[in-house]
Short mmCIF file of C-alpha atoms in Angstrom, two decimals:
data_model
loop_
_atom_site.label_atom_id
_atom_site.label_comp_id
_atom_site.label_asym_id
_atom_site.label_seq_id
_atom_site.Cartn_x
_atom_site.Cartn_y
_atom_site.Cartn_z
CA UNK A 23 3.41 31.08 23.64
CA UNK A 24 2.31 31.35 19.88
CA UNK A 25 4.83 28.59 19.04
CA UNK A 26 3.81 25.97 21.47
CA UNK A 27 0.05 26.67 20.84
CA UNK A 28 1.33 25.95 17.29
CA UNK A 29 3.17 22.55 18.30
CA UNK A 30 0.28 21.12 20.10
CA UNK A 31 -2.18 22.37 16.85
CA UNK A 32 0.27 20.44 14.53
CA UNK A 33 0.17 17.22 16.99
CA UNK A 34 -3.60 17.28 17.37
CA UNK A 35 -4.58 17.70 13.78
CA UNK A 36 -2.29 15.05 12.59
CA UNK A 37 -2.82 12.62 15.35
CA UNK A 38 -6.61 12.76 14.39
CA UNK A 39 -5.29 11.96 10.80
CA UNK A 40 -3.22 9.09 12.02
CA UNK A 41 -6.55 7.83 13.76
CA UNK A 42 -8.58 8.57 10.90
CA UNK A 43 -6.94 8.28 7.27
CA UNK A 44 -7.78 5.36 5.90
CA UNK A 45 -7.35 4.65 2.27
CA UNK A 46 -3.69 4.28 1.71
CA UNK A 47 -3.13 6.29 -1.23
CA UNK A 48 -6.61 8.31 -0.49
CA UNK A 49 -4.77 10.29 2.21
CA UNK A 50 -3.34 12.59 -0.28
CA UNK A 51 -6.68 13.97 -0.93
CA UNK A 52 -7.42 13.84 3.03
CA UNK A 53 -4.23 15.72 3.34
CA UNK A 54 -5.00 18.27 0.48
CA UNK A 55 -8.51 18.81 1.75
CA UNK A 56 -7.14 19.07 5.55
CA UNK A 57 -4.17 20.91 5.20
CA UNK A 58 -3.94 23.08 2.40
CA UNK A 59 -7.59 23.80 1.77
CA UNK A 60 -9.45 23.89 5.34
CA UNK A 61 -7.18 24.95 7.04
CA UNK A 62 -4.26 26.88 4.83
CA UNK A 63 -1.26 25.85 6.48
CA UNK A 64 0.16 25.44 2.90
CA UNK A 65 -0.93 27.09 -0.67
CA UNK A 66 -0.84 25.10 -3.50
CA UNK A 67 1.91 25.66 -5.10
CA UNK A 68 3.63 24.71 -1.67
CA UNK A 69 1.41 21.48 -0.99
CA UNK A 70 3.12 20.28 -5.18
CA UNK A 71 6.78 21.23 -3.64
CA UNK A 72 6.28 19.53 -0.67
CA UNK A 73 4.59 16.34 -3.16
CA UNK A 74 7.33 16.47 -5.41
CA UNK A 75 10.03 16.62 -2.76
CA UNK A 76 8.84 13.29 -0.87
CA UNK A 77 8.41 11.63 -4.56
CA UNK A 78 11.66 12.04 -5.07
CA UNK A 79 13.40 10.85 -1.49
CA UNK A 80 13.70 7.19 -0.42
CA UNK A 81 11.26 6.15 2.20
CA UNK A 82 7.69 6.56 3.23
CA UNK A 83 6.02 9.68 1.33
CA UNK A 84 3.04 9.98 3.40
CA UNK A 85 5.09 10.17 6.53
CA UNK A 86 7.42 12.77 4.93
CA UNK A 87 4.66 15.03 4.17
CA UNK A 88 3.63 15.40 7.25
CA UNK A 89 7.01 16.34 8.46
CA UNK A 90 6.98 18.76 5.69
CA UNK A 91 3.77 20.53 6.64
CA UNK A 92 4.29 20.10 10.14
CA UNK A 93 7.85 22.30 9.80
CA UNK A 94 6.50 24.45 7.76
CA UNK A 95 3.54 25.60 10.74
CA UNK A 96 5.44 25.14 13.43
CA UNK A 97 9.48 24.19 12.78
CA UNK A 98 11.56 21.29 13.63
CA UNK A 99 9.75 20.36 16.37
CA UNK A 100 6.54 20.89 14.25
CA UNK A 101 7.59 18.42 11.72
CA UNK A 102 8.80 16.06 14.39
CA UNK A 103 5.59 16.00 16.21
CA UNK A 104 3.72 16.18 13.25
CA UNK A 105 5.48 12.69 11.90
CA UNK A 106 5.50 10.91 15.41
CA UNK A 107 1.67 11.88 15.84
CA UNK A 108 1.06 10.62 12.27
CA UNK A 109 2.62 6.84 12.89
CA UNK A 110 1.36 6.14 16.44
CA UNK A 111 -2.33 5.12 16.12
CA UNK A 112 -1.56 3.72 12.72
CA UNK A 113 1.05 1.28 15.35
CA UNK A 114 -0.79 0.38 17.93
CA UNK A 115 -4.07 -0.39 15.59
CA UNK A 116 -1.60 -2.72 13.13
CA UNK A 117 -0.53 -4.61 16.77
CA UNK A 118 -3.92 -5.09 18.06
CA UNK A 119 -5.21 -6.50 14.64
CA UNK A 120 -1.91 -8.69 13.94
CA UNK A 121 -2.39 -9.92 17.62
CA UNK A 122 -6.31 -10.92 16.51
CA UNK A 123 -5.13 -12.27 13.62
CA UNK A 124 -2.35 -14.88 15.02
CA UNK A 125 -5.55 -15.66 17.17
CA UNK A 126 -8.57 -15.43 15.09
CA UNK A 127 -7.47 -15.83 11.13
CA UNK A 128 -7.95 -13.59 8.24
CA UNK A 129 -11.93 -13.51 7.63
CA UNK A 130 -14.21 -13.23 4.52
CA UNK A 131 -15.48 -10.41 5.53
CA UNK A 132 -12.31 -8.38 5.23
CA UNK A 133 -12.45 -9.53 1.73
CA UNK A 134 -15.77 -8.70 1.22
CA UNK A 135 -15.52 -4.57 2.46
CA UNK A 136 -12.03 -4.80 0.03
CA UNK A 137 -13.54 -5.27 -3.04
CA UNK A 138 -15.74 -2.35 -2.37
CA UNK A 139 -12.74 0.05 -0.97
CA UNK A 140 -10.90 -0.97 -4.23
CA UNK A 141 -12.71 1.75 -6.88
CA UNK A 142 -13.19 4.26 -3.53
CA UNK A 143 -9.82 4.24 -3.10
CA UNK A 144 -8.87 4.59 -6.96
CA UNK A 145 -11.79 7.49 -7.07
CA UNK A 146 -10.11 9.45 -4.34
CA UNK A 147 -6.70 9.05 -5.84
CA UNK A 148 -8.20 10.18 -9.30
CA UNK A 149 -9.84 13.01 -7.80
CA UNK A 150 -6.51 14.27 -5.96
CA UNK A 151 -4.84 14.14 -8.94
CA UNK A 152 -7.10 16.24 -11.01
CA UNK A 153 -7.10 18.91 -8.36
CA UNK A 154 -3.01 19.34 -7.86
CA UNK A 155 -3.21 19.01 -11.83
CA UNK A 156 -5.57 21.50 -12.69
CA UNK A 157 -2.71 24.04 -10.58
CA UNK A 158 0.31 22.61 -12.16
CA UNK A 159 -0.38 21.86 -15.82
CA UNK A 160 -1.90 25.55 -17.18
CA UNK A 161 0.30 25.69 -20.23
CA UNK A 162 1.96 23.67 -23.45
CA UNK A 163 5.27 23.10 -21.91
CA UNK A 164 3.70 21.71 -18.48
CA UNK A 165 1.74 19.61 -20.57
CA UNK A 166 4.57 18.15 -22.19
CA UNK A 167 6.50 17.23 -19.07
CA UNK A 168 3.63 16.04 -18.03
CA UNK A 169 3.13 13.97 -20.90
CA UNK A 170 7.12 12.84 -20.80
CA UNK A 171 7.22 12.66 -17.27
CA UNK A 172 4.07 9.55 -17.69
CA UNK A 173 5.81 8.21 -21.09
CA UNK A 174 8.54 7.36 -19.06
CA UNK A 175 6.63 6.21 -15.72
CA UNK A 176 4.90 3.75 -18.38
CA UNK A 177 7.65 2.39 -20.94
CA UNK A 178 11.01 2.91 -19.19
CA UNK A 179 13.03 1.37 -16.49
CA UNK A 180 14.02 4.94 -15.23
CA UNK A 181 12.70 5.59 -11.68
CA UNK A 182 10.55 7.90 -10.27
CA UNK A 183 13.55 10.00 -8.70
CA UNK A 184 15.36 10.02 -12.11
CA UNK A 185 11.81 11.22 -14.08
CA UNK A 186 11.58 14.07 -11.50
CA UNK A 187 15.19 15.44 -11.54
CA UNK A 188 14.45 15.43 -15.14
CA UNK A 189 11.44 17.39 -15.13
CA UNK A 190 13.45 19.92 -13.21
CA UNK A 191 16.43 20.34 -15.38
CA UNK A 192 13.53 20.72 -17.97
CA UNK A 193 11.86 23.70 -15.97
CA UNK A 194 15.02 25.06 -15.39
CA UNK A 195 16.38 24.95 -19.05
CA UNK A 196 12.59 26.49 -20.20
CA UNK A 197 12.25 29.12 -17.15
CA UNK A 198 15.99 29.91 -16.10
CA UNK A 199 18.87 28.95 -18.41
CA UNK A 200 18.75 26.35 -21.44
CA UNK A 201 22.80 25.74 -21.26
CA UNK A 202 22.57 24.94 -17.22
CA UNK A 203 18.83 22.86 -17.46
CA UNK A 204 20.45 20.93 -20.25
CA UNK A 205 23.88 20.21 -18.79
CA UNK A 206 22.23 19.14 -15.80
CA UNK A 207 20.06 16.88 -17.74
CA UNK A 208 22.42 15.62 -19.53
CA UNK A 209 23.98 14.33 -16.19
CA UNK A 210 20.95 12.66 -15.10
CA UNK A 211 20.73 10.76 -17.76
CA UNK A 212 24.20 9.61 -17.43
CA UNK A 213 23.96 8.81 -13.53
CA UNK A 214 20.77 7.05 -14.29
CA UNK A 215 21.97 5.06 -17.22
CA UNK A 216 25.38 4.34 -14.40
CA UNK A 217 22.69 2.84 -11.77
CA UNK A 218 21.20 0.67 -14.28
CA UNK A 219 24.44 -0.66 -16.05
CA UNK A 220 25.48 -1.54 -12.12
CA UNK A 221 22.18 -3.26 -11.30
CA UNK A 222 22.46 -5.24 -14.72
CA UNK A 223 26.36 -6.48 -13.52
CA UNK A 224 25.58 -7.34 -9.77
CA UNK A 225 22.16 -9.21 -11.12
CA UNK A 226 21.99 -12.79 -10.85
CA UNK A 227 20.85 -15.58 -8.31
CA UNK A 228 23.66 -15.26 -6.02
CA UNK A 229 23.51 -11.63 -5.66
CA UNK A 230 19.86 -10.65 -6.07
CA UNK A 231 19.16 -11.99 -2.71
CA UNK A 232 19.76 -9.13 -0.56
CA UNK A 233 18.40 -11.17 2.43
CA UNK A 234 20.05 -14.90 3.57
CA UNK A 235 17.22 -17.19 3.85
CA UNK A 236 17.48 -18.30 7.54
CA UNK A 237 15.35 -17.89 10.72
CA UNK A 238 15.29 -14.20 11.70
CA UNK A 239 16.27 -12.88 14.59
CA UNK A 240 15.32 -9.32 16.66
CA UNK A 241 18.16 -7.87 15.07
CA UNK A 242 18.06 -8.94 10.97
CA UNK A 243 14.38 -7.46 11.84
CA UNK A 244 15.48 -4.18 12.23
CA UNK A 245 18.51 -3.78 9.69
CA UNK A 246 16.49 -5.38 6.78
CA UNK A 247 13.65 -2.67 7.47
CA UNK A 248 16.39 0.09 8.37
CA UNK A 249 17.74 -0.64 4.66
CA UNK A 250 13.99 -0.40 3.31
CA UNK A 251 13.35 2.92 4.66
CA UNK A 252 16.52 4.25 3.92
CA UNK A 253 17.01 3.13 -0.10
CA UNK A 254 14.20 2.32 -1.43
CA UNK A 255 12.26 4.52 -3.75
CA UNK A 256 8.62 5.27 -5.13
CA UNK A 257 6.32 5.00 -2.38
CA UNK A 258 3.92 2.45 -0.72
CA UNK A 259 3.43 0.17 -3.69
CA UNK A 260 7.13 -0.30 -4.26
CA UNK A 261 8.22 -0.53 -0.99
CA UNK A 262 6.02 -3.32 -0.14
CA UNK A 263 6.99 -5.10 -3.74
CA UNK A 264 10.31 -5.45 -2.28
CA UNK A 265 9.65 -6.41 1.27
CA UNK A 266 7.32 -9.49 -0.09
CA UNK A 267 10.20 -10.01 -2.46
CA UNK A 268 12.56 -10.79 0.75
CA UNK A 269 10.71 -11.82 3.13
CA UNK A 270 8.39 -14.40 1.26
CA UNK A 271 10.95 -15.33 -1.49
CA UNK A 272 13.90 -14.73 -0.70
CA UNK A 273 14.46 -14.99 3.46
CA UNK A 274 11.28 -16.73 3.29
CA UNK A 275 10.51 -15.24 7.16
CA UNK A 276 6.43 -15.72 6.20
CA UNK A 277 4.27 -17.46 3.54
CA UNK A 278 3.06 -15.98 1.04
CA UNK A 279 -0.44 -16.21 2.09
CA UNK A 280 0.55 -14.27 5.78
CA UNK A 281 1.94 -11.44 3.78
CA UNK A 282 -1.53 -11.44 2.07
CA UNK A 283 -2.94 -11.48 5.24
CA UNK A 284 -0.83 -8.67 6.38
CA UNK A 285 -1.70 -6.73 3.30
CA UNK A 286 -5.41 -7.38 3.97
CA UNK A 287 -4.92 -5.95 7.48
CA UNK A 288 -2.59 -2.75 6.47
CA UNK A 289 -6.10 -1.60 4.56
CA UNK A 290 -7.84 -1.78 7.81
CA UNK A 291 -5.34 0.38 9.48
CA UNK A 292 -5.50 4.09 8.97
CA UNK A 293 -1.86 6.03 8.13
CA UNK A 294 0.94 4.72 5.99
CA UNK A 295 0.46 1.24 4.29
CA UNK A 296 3.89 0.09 4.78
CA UNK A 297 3.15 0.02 8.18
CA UNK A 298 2.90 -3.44 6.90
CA UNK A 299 6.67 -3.54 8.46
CA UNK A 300 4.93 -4.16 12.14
CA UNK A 301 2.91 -6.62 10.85
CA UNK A 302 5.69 -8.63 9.71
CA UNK A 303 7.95 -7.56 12.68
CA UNK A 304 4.91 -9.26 15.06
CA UNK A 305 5.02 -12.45 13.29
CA UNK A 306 9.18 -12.92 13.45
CA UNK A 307 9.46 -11.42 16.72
CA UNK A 308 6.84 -10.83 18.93
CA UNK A 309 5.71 -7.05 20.16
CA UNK A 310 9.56 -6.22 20.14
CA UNK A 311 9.74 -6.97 16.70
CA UNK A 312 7.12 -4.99 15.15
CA UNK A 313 8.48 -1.87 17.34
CA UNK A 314 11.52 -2.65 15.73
CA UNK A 315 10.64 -3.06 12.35
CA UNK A 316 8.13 0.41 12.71
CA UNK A 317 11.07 2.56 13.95
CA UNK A 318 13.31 1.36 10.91
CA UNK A 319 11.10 1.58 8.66
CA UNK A 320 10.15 5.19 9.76
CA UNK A 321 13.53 6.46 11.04
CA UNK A 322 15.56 7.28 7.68
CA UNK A 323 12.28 9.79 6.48
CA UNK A 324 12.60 11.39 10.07
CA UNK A 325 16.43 12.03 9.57
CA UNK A 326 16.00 12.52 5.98
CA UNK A 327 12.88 15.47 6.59
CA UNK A 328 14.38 17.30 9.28
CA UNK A 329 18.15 17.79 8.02
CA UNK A 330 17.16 18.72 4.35
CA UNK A 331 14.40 21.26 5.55
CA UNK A 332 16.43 24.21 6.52
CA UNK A 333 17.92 24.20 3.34
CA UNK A 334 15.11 23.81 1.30
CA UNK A 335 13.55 26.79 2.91
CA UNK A 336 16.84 28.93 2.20
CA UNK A 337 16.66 28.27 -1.29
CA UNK A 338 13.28 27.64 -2.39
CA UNK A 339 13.13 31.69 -3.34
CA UNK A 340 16.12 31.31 -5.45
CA UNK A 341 15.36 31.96 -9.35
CA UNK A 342 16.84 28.51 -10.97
CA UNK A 343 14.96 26.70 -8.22
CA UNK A 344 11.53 27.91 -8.76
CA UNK A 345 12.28 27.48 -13.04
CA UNK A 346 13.20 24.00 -11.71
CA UNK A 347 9.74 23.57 -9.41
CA UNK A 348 7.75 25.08 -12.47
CA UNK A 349 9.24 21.55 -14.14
CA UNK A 350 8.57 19.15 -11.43
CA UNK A 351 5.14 20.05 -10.29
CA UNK A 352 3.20 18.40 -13.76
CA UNK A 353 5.74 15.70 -13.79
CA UNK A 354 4.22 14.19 -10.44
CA UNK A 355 0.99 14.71 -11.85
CA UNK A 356 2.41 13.00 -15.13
CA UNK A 357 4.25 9.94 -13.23
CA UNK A 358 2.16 9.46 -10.61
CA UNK A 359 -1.16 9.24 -12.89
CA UNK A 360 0.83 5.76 -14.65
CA UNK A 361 0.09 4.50 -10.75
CA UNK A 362 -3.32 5.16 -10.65
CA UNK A 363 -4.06 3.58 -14.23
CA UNK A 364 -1.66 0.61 -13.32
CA UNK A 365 -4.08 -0.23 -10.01
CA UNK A 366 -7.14 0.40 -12.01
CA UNK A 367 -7.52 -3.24 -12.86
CA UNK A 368 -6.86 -4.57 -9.39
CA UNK A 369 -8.99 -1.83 -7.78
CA UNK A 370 -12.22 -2.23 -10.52
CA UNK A 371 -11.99 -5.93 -11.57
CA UNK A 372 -15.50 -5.95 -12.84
CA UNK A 373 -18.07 -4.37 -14.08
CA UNK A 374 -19.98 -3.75 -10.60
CA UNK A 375 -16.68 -2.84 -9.59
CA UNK A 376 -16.09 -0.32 -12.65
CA UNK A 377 -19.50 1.67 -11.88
CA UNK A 378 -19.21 2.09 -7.95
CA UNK A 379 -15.35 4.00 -9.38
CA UNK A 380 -17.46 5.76 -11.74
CA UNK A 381 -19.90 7.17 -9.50
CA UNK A 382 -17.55 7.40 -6.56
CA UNK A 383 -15.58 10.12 -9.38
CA UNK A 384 -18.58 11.93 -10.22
CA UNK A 385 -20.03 12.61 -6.38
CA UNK A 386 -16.30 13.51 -5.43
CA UNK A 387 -16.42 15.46 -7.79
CA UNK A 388 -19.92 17.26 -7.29
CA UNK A 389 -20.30 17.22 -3.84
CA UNK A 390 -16.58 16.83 -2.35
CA UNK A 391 -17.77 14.48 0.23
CA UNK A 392 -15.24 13.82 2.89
CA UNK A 393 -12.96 10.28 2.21
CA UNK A 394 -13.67 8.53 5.06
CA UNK A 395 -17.59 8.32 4.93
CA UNK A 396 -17.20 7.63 1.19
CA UNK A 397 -14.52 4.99 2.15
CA UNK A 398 -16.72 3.54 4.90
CA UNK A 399 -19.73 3.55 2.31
CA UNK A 400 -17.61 1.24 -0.25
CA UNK A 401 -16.62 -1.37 2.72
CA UNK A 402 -20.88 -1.97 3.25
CA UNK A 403 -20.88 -1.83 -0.36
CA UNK A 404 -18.61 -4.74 -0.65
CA UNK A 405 -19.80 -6.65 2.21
CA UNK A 406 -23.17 -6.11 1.27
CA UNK A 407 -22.83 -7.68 -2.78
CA UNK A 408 -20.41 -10.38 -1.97
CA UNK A 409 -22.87 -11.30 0.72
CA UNK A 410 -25.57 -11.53 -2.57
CA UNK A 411 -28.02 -9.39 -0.29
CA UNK A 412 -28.95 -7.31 -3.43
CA UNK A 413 -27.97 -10.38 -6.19
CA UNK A 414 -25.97 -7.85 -8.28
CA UNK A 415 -22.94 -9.94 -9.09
CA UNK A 416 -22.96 -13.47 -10.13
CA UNK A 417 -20.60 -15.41 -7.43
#
């Protein structure tokens, strides 16, 4: 009885999110506040495993957490529910508006309420951050990784996966054993320097094009975002780098200016961002192809989640892998902070821009007012300048 009261909890609450998260990278803090602080389904410490684990899997991140919490309250069914419950509204909202926008056009006023979620949604992220940091960076050597883990977010190809497994050897060799954190260090580095030397050989025009340029069909829908959701790495931002890499450039399936479009549309729909994928599944394929392209988009972090689960919660006691979660935990701080400062331009492109992310940061930070009001509140703010109602900005 307890566990199916628990199942339908776990459904509810993150169906509601699914309805209500706006703000792309803002639902960390949505999912902090819900989750770990209203209603303590994880502590701290758990909510940074759970981050660092996702940051270092290929696939959608957001999604992924959810499966995480959702096992973690009420098992495999739990995190199943919890993930299905997560995607749905953000679905059927992407359909209705790609649907309206086939019909109607992309309109100024969705530009407008953009520029004023831009600093909201930086302000949020910033905010996030400070809170899992303030838990995970208390000494000098979680300052450091944190420190390395951003140095090489900022000046080196390595990838986010690569800077993580690193910060772990690095807890491990500092908290457990220096011989076994540094020999498995040492083969990170190696297997990371491997990937690169093999991406550098198969580079050039002929092979870089991972997608034929010809009319798509139902099928090269789904494989192409199958492949996506299974192998690529780093989130939101770079997944969608490299689906407008294919689909505009390379298979050239839409313009340029649609993907825009479709980007412009995947900030008015709450949940994941890449749920970009149905937008772009609509407009090669009809309703059939953006349920295609959302269920292979989605399906490697379901598989992923739910097979790697049980054995993360055998071993998560064990001593070497708590040394090694003692490593990771400031490194996402570390990496992911490079993110935030490399969208700080696009987010606050002016000085209007720059205050509303100023004083965004200090009410969050005052009053913890709830994301999607504050959200909501930059939209009108938007709307409301580029409209010149007040005459603040000069356009």
């Amino acid at each position: 009885m307890e566990a199916n009261r628990r199942k339908l909890e776990v459904a509810s609450v993150f169906l509601k999110l699914g309805a209500l998260g706006y703000g792309g990278t803002a639902l960390w803090g949505v999912f902090q506040n819900e989750l770990q602080e209203r209603r303590g389904w994880l502590t701290k410490e758990r909510f940074l495993e759970g981050l660092a684990l996702v940051q270092s899997l290929p696939g959608a991140p957001l999604v992924q957490m959810c499966i995480f919490t959702g096992y973690q309250r009420a098992g495999a069914w739990g995190g199943l529910l919890a993930g299905l419950a997560f995607v749905l509204p953000a679905f059927a909202i992407m359909l209705v508006l790609a649907k309206l926008h086939a019909s109607l056009g992309a309109a100024p006023f969705m530009r407008d309420a953009f520029y004023g979620l831009g600093p909201v949604v930086l302000a949020l992220f910033a905010v996030t951050l400070y809170r899992l940091g303030r838990n995970a960076i208390k000494d000098r050597p979680s300052i450091a990784i944190a420190a390395a883990a951003a140095a090489l977010a900022a000046w080196t190809p390595l990838g986010l996966a690569a800077t993580i497994a690193l910060a772990g050897c690095a807890g491990v060799a500092l908290n457990y054993s220096r011989a076994r954190g540094l020999l498995a260090g040492l083969v990170v580095v190696l297997l990371a320097g491997a990937e690169q030397v093999v991406a550098a050989l198969l580079a050039g025009p002929s092979a870089s094009a991972t997608v034929t340029p010809h009319a798509a069909d139902f099928w090269d829908v789904g494989l192409f975002f199958l492949k996506v959701g299974a192998a690529t790495f780093g989130g939101g931002i770079s997944i969608l780098g490299f689906v407008q890499e294919q689909v505009v450039n390379q298979a050239h399936w839409i313009t340029a200016q649609e993907f825009l479009d479709g980007l412009a549309l995947g900030q008015m729909t709450p949940g994941p961002i890449i749920m970009v994928a149905a937008y772009v599944g609509y407009k090669v394929a009809g309703v059939a192809g953006a349920a295609l392209a959302t269920v292979a988009i989605f399906l490697p972090s379901f598989v992923i989640m739910l097979s790697i689960m049980p054995v993360v919660d055998r071993v998560r006691g064990l001593a070497w892998v708590k040394a090694g979660i003692r490593g990771i935990s400031p490194a996402v701080v570390g990496a992911i902070s490079i993110s935030l400062l490399r969208l700080a331009p696009h987010a606050a492109p002016d000085a209007f821009a720059a205050g509303v992310l100023v004083l965004t940061l200090l009410a969050l930070l005052a009053w913890r007012l709830p994301p999607l009001p504050s959200l909501l509140g930059g939209c009108l703010i938007g709307v409301l300048v580029r409209s010149r109602m007040f005459g603040l900005l000069p356009l």
